[in-house]
Short mmCIF file of C-alpha atoms and ligand atoms in Angstrom, two decimals:
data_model
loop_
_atom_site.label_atom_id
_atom_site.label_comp_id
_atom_site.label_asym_id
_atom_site.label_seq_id
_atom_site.Cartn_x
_atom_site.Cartn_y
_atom_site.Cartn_z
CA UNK A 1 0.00 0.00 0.00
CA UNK A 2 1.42 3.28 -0.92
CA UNK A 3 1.53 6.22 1.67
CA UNK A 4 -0.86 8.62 2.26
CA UNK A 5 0.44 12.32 2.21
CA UNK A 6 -0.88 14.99 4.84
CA UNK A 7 -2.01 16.68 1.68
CA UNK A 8 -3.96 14.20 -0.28
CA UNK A 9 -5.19 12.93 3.10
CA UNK A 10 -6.51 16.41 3.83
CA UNK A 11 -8.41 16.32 0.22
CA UNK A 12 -10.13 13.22 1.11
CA UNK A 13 -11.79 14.72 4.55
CA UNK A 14 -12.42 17.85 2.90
CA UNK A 15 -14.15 15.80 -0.07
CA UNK A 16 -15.45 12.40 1.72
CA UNK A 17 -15.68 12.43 5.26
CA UNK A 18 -16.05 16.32 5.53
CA UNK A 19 -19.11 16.14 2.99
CA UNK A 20 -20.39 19.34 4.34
CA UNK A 21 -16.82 20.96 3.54
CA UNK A 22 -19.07 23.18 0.93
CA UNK A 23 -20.09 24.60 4.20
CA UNK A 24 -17.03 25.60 4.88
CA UNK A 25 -17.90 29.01 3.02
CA UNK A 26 -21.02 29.57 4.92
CA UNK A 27 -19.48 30.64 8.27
CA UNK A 28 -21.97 30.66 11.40
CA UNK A 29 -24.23 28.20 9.62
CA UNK A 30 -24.65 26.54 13.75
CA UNK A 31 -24.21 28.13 16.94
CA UNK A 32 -27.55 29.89 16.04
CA UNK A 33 -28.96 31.94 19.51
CA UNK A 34 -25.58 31.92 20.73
CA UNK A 35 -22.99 34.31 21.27
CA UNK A 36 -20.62 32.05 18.65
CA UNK A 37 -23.01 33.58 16.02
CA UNK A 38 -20.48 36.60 14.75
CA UNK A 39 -17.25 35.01 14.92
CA UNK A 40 -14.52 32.80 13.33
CA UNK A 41 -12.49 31.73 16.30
CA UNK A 42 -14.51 29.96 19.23
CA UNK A 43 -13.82 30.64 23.09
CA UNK A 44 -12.33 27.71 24.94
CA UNK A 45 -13.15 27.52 28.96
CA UNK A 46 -11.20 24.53 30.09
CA UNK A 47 -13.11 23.34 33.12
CA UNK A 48 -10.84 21.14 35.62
CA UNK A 49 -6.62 22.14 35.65
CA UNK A 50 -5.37 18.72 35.98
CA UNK A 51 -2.60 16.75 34.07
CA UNK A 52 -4.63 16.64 30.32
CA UNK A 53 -5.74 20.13 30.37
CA UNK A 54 -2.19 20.98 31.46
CA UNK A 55 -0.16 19.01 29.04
CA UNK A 56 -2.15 18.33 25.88
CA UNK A 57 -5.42 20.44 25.83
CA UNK A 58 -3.81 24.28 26.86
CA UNK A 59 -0.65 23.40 24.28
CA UNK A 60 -2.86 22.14 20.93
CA UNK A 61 -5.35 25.28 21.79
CA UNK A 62 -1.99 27.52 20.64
CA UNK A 63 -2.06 25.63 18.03
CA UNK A 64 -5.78 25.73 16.78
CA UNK A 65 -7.18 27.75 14.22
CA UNK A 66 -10.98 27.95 14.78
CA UNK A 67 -10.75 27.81 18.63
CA UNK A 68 -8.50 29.28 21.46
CA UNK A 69 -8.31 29.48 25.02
CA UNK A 70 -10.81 31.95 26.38
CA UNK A 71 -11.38 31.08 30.13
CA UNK A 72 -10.63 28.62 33.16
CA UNK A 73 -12.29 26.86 35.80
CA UNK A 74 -10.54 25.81 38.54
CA UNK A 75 -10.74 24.98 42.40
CA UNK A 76 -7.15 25.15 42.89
CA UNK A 77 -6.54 28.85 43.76
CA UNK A 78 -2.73 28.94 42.62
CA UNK A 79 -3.54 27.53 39.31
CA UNK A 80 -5.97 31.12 38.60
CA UNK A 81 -2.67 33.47 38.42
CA UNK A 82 -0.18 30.76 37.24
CA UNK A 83 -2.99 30.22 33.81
CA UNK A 84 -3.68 33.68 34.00
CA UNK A 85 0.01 34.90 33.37
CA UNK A 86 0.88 31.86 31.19
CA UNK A 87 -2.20 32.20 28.40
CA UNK A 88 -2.79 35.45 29.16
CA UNK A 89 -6.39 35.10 30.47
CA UNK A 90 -8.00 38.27 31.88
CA UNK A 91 -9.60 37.92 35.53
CA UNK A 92 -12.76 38.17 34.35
CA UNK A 93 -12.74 34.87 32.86
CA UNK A 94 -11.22 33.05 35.55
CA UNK A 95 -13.98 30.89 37.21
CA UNK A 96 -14.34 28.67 40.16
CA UNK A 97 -16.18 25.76 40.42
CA UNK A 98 -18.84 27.62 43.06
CA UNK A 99 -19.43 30.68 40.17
CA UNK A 100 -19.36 28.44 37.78
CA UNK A 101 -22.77 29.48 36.54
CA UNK A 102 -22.10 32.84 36.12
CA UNK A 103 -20.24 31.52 32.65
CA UNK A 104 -23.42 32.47 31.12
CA UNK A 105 -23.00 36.22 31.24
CA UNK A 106 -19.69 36.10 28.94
CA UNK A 107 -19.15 36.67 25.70
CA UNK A 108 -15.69 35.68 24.97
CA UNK A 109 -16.56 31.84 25.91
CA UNK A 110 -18.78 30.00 23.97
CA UNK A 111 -17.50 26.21 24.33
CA UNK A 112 -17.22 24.54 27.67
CA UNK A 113 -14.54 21.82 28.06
CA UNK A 114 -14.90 19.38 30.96
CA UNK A 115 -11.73 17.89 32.26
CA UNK A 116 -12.89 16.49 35.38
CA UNK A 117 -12.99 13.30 37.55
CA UNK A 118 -15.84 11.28 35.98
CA UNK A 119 -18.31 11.38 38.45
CA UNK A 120 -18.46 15.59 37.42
CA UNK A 121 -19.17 14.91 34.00
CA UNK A 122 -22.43 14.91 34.43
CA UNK A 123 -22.90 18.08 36.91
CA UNK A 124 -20.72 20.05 34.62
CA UNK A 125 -21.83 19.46 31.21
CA UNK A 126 -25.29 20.35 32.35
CA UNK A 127 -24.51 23.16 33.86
CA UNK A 128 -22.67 24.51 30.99
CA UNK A 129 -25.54 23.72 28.99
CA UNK A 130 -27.84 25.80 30.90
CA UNK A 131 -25.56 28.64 30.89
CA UNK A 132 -25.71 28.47 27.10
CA UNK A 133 -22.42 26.98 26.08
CA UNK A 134 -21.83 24.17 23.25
CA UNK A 135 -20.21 21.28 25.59
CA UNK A 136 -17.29 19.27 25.07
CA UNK A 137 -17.41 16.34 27.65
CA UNK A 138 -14.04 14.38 28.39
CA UNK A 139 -14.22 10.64 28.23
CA UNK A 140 -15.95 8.35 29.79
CA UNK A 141 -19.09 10.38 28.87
CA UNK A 142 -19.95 10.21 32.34
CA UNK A 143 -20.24 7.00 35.22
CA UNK A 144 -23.90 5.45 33.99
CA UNK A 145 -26.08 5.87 30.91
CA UNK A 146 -28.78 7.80 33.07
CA UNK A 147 -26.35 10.63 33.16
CA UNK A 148 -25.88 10.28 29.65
CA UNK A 149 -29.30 10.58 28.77
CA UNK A 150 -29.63 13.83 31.39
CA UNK A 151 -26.58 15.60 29.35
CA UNK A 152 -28.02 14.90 25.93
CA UNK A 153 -31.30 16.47 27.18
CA UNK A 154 -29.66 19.13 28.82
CA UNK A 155 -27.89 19.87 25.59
CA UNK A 156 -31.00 19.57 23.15
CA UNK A 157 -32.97 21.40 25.62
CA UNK A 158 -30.64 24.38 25.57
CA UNK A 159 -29.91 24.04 21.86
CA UNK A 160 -26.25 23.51 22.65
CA UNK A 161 -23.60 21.39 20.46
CA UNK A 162 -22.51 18.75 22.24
CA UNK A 163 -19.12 16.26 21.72
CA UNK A 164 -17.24 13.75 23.28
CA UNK A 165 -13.11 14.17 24.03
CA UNK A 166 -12.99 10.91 21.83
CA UNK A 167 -10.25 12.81 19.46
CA UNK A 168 -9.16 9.78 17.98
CA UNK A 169 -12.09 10.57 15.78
CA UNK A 170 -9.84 13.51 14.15
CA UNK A 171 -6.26 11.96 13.83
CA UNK A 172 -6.15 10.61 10.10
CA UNK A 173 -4.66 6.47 11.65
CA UNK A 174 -7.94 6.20 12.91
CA UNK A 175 -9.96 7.46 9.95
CA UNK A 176 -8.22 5.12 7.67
CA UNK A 177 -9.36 2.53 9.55
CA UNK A 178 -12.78 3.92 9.07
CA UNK A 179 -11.86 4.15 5.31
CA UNK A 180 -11.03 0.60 4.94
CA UNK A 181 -14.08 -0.73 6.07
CA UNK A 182 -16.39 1.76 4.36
CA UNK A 183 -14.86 0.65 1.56
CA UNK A 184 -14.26 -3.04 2.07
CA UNK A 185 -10.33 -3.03 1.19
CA UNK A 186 -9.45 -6.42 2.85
CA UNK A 187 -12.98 -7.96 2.27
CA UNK A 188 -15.39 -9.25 5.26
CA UNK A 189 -14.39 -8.65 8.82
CA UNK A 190 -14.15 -11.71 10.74
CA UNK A 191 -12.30 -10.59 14.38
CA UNK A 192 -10.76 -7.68 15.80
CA UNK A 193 -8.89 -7.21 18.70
CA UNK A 194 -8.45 -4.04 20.58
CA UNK A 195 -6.79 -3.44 23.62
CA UNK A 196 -6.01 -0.56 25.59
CA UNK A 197 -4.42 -0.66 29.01
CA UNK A 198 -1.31 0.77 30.45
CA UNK A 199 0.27 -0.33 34.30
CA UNK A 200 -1.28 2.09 37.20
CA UNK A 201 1.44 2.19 40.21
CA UNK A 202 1.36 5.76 41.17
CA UNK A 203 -0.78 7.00 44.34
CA UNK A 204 -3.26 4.67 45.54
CA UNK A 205 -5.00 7.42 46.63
CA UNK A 206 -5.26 9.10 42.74
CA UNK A 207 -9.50 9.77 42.04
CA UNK A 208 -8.80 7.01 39.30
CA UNK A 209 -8.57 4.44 41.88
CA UNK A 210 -11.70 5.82 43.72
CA UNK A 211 -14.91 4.35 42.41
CA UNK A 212 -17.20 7.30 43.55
CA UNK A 213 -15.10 9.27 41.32
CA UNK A 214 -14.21 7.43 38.81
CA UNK A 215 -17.43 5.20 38.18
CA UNK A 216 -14.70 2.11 37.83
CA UNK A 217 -11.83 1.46 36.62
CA UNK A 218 -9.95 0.08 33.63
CA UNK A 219 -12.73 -0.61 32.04
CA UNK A 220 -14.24 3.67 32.46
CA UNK A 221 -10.84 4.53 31.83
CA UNK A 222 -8.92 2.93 29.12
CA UNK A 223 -11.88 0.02 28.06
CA UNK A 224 -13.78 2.84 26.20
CA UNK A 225 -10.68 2.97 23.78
CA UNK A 226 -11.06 -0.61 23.60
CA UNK A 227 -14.58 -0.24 22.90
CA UNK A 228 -14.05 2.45 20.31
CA UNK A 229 -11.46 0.42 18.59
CA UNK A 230 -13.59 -2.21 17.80
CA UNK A 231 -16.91 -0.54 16.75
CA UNK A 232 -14.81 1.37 14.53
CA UNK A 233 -12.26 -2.05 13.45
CA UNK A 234 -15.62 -3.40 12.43
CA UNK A 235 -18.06 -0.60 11.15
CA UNK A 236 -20.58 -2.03 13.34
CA UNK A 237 -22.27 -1.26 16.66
CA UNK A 238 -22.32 -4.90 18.46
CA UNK A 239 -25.16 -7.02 19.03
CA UNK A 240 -24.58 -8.21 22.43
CA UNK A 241 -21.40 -8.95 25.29
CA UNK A 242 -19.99 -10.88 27.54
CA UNK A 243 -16.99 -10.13 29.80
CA UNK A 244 -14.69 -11.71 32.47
CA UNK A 245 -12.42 -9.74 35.23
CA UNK A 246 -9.50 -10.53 36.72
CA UNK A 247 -8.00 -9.29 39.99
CA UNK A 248 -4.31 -9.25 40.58
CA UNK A 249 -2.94 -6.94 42.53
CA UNK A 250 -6.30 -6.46 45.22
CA UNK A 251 -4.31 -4.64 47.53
CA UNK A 252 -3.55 -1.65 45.23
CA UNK A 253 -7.00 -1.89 43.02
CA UNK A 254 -9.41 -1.72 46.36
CA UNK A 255 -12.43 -0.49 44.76
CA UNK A 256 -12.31 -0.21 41.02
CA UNK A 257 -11.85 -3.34 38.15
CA UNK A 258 -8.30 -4.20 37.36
CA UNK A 259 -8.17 -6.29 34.16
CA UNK A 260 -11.39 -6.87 32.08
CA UNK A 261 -11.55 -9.37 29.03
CA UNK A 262 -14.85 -9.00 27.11
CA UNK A 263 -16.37 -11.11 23.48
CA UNK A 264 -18.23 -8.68 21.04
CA UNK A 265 -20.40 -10.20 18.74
CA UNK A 266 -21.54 -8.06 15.49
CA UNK A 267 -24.70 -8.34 12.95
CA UNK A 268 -21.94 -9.46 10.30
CA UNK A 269 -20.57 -12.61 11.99
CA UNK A 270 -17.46 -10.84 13.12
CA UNK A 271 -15.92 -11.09 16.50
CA UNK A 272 -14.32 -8.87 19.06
CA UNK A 273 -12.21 -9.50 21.34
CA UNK A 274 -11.51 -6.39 23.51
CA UNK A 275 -8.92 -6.22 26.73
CA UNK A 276 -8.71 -3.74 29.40
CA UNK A 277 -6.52 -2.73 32.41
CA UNK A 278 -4.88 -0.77 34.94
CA UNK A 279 -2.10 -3.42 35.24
CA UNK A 280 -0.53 -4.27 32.18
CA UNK A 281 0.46 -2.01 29.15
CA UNK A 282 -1.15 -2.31 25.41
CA UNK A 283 -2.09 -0.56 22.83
CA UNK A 284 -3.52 -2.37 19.81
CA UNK A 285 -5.72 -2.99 17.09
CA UNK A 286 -6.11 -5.74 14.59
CA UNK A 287 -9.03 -6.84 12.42
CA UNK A 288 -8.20 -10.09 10.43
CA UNK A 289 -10.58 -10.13 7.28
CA UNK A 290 -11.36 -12.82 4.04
CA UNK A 291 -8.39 -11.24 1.96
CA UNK A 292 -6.21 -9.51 4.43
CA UNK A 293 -5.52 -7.58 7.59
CA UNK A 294 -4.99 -4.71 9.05
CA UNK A 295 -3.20 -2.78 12.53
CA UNK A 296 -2.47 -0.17 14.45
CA UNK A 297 -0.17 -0.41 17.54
CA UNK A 298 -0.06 2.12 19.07
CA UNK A 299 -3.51 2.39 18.49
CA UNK A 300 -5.07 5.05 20.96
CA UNK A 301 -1.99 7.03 22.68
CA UNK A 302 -1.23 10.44 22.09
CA UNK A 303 0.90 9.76 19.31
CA UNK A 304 2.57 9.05 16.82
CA UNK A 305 0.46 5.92 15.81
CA UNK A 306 1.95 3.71 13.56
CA UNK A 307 0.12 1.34 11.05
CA UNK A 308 0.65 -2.06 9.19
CA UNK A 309 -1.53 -3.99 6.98
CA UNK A 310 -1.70 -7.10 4.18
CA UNK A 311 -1.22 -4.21 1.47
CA UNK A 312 1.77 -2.89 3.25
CA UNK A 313 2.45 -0.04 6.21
CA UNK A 314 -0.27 2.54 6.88
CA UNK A 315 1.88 6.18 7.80
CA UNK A 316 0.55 9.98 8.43
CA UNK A 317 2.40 12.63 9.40
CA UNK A 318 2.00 13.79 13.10
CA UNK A 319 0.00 16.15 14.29
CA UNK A 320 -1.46 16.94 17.59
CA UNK A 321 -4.47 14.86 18.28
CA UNK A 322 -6.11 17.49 20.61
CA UNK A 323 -5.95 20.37 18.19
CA UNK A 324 -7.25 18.37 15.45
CA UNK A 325 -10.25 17.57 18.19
CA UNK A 326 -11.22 21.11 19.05
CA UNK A 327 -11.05 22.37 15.87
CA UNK A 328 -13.54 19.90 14.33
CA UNK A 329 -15.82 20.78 16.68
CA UNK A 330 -15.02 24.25 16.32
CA UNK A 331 -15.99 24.08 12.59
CA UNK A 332 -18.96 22.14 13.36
CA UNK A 333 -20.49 24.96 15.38
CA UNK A 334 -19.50 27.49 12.88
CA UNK A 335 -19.85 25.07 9.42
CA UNK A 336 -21.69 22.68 10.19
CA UNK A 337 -19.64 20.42 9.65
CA UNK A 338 -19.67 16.63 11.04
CA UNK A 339 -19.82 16.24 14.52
CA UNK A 340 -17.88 12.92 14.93
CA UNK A 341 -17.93 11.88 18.54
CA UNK A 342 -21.48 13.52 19.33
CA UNK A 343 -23.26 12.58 22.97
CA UNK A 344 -25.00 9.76 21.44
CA UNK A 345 -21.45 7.59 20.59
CA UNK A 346 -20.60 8.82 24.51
CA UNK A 347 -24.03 7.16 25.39
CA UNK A 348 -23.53 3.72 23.17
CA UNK A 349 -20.59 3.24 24.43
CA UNK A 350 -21.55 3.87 28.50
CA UNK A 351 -24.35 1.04 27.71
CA UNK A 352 -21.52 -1.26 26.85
CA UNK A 353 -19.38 -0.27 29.53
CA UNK A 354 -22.60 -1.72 32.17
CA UNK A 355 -23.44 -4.41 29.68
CA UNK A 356 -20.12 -5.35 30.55
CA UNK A 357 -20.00 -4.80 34.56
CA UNK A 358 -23.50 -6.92 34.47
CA UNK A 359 -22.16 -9.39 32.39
CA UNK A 360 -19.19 -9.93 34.83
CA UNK A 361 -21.89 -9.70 38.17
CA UNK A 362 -23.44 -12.77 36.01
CA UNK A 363 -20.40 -15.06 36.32
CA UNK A 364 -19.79 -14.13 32.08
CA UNK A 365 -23.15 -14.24 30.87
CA UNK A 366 -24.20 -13.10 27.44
CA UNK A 367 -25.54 -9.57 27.92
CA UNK A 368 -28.24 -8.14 24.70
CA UNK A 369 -27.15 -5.11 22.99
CA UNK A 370 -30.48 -2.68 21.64
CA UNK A 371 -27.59 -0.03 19.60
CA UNK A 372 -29.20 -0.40 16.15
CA UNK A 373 -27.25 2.54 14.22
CA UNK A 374 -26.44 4.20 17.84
CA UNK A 375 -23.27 6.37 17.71
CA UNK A 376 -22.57 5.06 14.65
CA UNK A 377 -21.10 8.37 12.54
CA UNK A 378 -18.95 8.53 9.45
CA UNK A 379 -18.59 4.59 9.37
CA UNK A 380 -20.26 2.85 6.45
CA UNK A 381 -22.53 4.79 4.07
P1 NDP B 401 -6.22 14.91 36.78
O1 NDP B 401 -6.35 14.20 38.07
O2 NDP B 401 -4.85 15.19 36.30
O3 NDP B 401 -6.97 16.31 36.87
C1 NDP B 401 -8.31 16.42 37.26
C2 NDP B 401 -8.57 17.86 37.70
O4 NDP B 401 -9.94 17.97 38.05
C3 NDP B 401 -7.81 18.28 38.96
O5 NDP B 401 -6.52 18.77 38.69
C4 NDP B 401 -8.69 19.37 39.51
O6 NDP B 401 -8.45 20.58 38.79
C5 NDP B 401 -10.10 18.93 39.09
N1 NDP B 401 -10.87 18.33 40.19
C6 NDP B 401 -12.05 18.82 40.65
N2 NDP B 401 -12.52 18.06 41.64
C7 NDP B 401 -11.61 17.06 41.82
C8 NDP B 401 -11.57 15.97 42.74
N3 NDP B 401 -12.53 15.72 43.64
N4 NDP B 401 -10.50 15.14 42.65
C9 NDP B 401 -9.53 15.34 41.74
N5 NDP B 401 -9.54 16.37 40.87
C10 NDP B 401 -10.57 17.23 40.90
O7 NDP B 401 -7.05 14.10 35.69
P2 NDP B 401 -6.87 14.12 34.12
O8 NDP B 401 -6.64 15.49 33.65
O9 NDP B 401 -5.90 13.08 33.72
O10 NDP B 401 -8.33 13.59 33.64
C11 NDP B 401 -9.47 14.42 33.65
C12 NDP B 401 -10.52 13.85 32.70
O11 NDP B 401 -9.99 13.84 31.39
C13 NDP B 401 -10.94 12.41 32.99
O12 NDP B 401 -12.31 12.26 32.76
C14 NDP B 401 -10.15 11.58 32.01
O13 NDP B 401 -10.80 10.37 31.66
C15 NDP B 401 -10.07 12.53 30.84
N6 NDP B 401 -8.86 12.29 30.05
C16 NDP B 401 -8.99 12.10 28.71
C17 NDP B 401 -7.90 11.86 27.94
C18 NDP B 401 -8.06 11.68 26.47
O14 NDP B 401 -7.11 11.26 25.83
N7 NDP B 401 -9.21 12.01 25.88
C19 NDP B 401 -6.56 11.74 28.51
C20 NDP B 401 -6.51 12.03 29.93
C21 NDP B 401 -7.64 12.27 30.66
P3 NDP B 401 -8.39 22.00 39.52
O15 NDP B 401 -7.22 21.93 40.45
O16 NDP B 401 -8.22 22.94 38.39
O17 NDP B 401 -9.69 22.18 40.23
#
């Protein structure tokens, strides 16, 4: 297979996956009601100063070009002056997480980011949603698909845009993948595996370890990539689960799942095999099909990813996966352009995540899936 250049790559999502790229000459054609309405560069308000807002998300919004960095939310006091100085953010959008609310009153922010412990999810992207603001929810969507359903109403309800931090969704390894089974390049599917773990051994005490505020563990964390990987390895939402855990190291994983190992079965006969956990390190995706087969390992870090296949080695150039994120959803507000990790592929994928936990309560049992089309965007025609 030859390589893909950054350029011709480029012309396919501006022809093919960016269908809507005529759009792109209709500025404002979302954000409708909204203060977004009159401009080509959307406010940012980063909500939660921890490590990925730190190192990824506040670096790639220097970097974006229909998005910056507007405002921040924090309940760390010292964080308010530190941000202030390094971004140059003016005081009076510099929020806490009491006057949160207040959000609504300014101008210069019309996107809220969540960055927080899972459990605030929820709180958060509603409450940005009332204030107005188009929502950008970290992953896992939040810790149950009730709270999924609340932020998608919150967001309709409001008339809000609304998108998951999934931004493997943007970086062009990932939508090759998609590519190849829109278009059938190694023939019928039969199995993909997808794993995404890494080894936890830092502070037993971290919120990741801490089921009220996390929602679980390996499985909320890094099983969503997992899950992701093979929805989008096989171009198919699956039609039911079941899963097995496995405990190792009890004395440092006290509350939340370790190691999960779960069997997806899909409409077309294929099969996934997806593995999760906090104790071991992978990163990896492989579909074996009729008349080939193709990889990624890594798969789902930061990157650079790095691609093989049957037809010979898949290559992009790097660029930064966060900035890529933002700025689709950026240009969906102001395009309308696709949104391609909207609240419903955040919900689909939370009613796998307890299909899961209920299969493993069941000693393994074979849990139903109801996903139909569910989440399913830019996939197969
Ligand atoms: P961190 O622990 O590094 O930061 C979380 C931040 O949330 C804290 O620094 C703090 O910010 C704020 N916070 C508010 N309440 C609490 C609380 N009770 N306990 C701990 N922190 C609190 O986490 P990450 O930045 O790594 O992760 C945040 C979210 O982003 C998670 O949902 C995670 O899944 C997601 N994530 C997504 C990634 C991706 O690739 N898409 C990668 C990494 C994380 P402050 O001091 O400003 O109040």
């Amino acid at each position: 297979m030859k390589k893909i250049s950054r350029r011709v790559f480029n012309k396919k999502l501006s022809t093919g996956l960016f269908g809507a790229g005529a759009l792109a000459s209709m500025p404002f054609a979302c954000g409708m009601g909204h203060n977004s309405s009159k401009k080509t560069s959307l406010g940012i308000a980063l909500v939660g100063l921890g490590s990925y807002s730190t190192y990824q998300l506040a670096p790639a919004l220097a970097q974006t070009k229909h998005c910056h960095l507007a405002g921040i939310v924090t309940g760390t006091k010292e964080k308010e002056s530190l941000w202030a100085s390094n971004y140059n953010i003016p005081v009076t959008n510099i929020y806490n997480y009491q006057n949160f609310d207040e959000i609504a009153k300014n101008k210069d922010i019309d996107i809220v980011y969540v960055v927080l412990p899972n459990s605030l999810h929820a709180e958060f992207s509603i409450r940005a949603a009332k204030a107005g603001k188009h929502v950008i929810c970290e992953k896992p969507m939040a810790i149950s698909v009730e709270e999924c359903d609340a932020i998608i109403q919150s967001c309709e309800k409001a008339g809000v845009n609304l998108g998951i931090g999934y931004r493997l969704h943007s970086e062009p390894y990932t939508q090759e993948v998609k590519r190849f089974v829109k278009e059938n390049t190694f023939g019928k599917i039969n199995y993909v595996l997808a794993e995404a773990a890494y080894r936890s051994t830092g502070n037993p005490g971290q919120w990741r370890l801490n089921k009220r505020l996390s929602g679980g563990g390996a499985l909320m964390n890094m099983g969503v990539y997992s899950i992701q990987s093979a929805i989008y390895g096989t171009g198919e939402n699956p039609l039911s689960v079941s899963a097995q855990e496995y405990s190792t190291r009890p004395e440092y994983f006290k509350e939340t799942d370790e190691t999960i190992t779960a069997q997806l079965k899909f409409p077309s006969g294929a099969l996934g095999n997806i593995f999760t956990s906090h104790n071991a390190n992978a990163n990896r995706l492989y579909a074996s099909c009729d008349s080939g087969w193709f990889a990624l390992e890594p798969a789902n870090n930061y990157g650079p990813l790095a691609g093989n296949s049957s037809l010979g080695p898949i290559a992009f150039e790097h660029e930064s996966q966060q900035k890529l994120q933002m700025d689709d959803f950026a240009s969906h507000i102001l395009y309308g352009t696709e949104n391609r990790a909207p609240g419903a592929m955040g919900k689909r994928d939370m009613i796998i995540v307890e299909a899961i936990y209920k299969s493993i309560a069941e000693g393994g049992s074979t849990i139903p899936l109801n996903l139909g089309n569910m989440g399913l965007v830019g996939y197969r025609p």
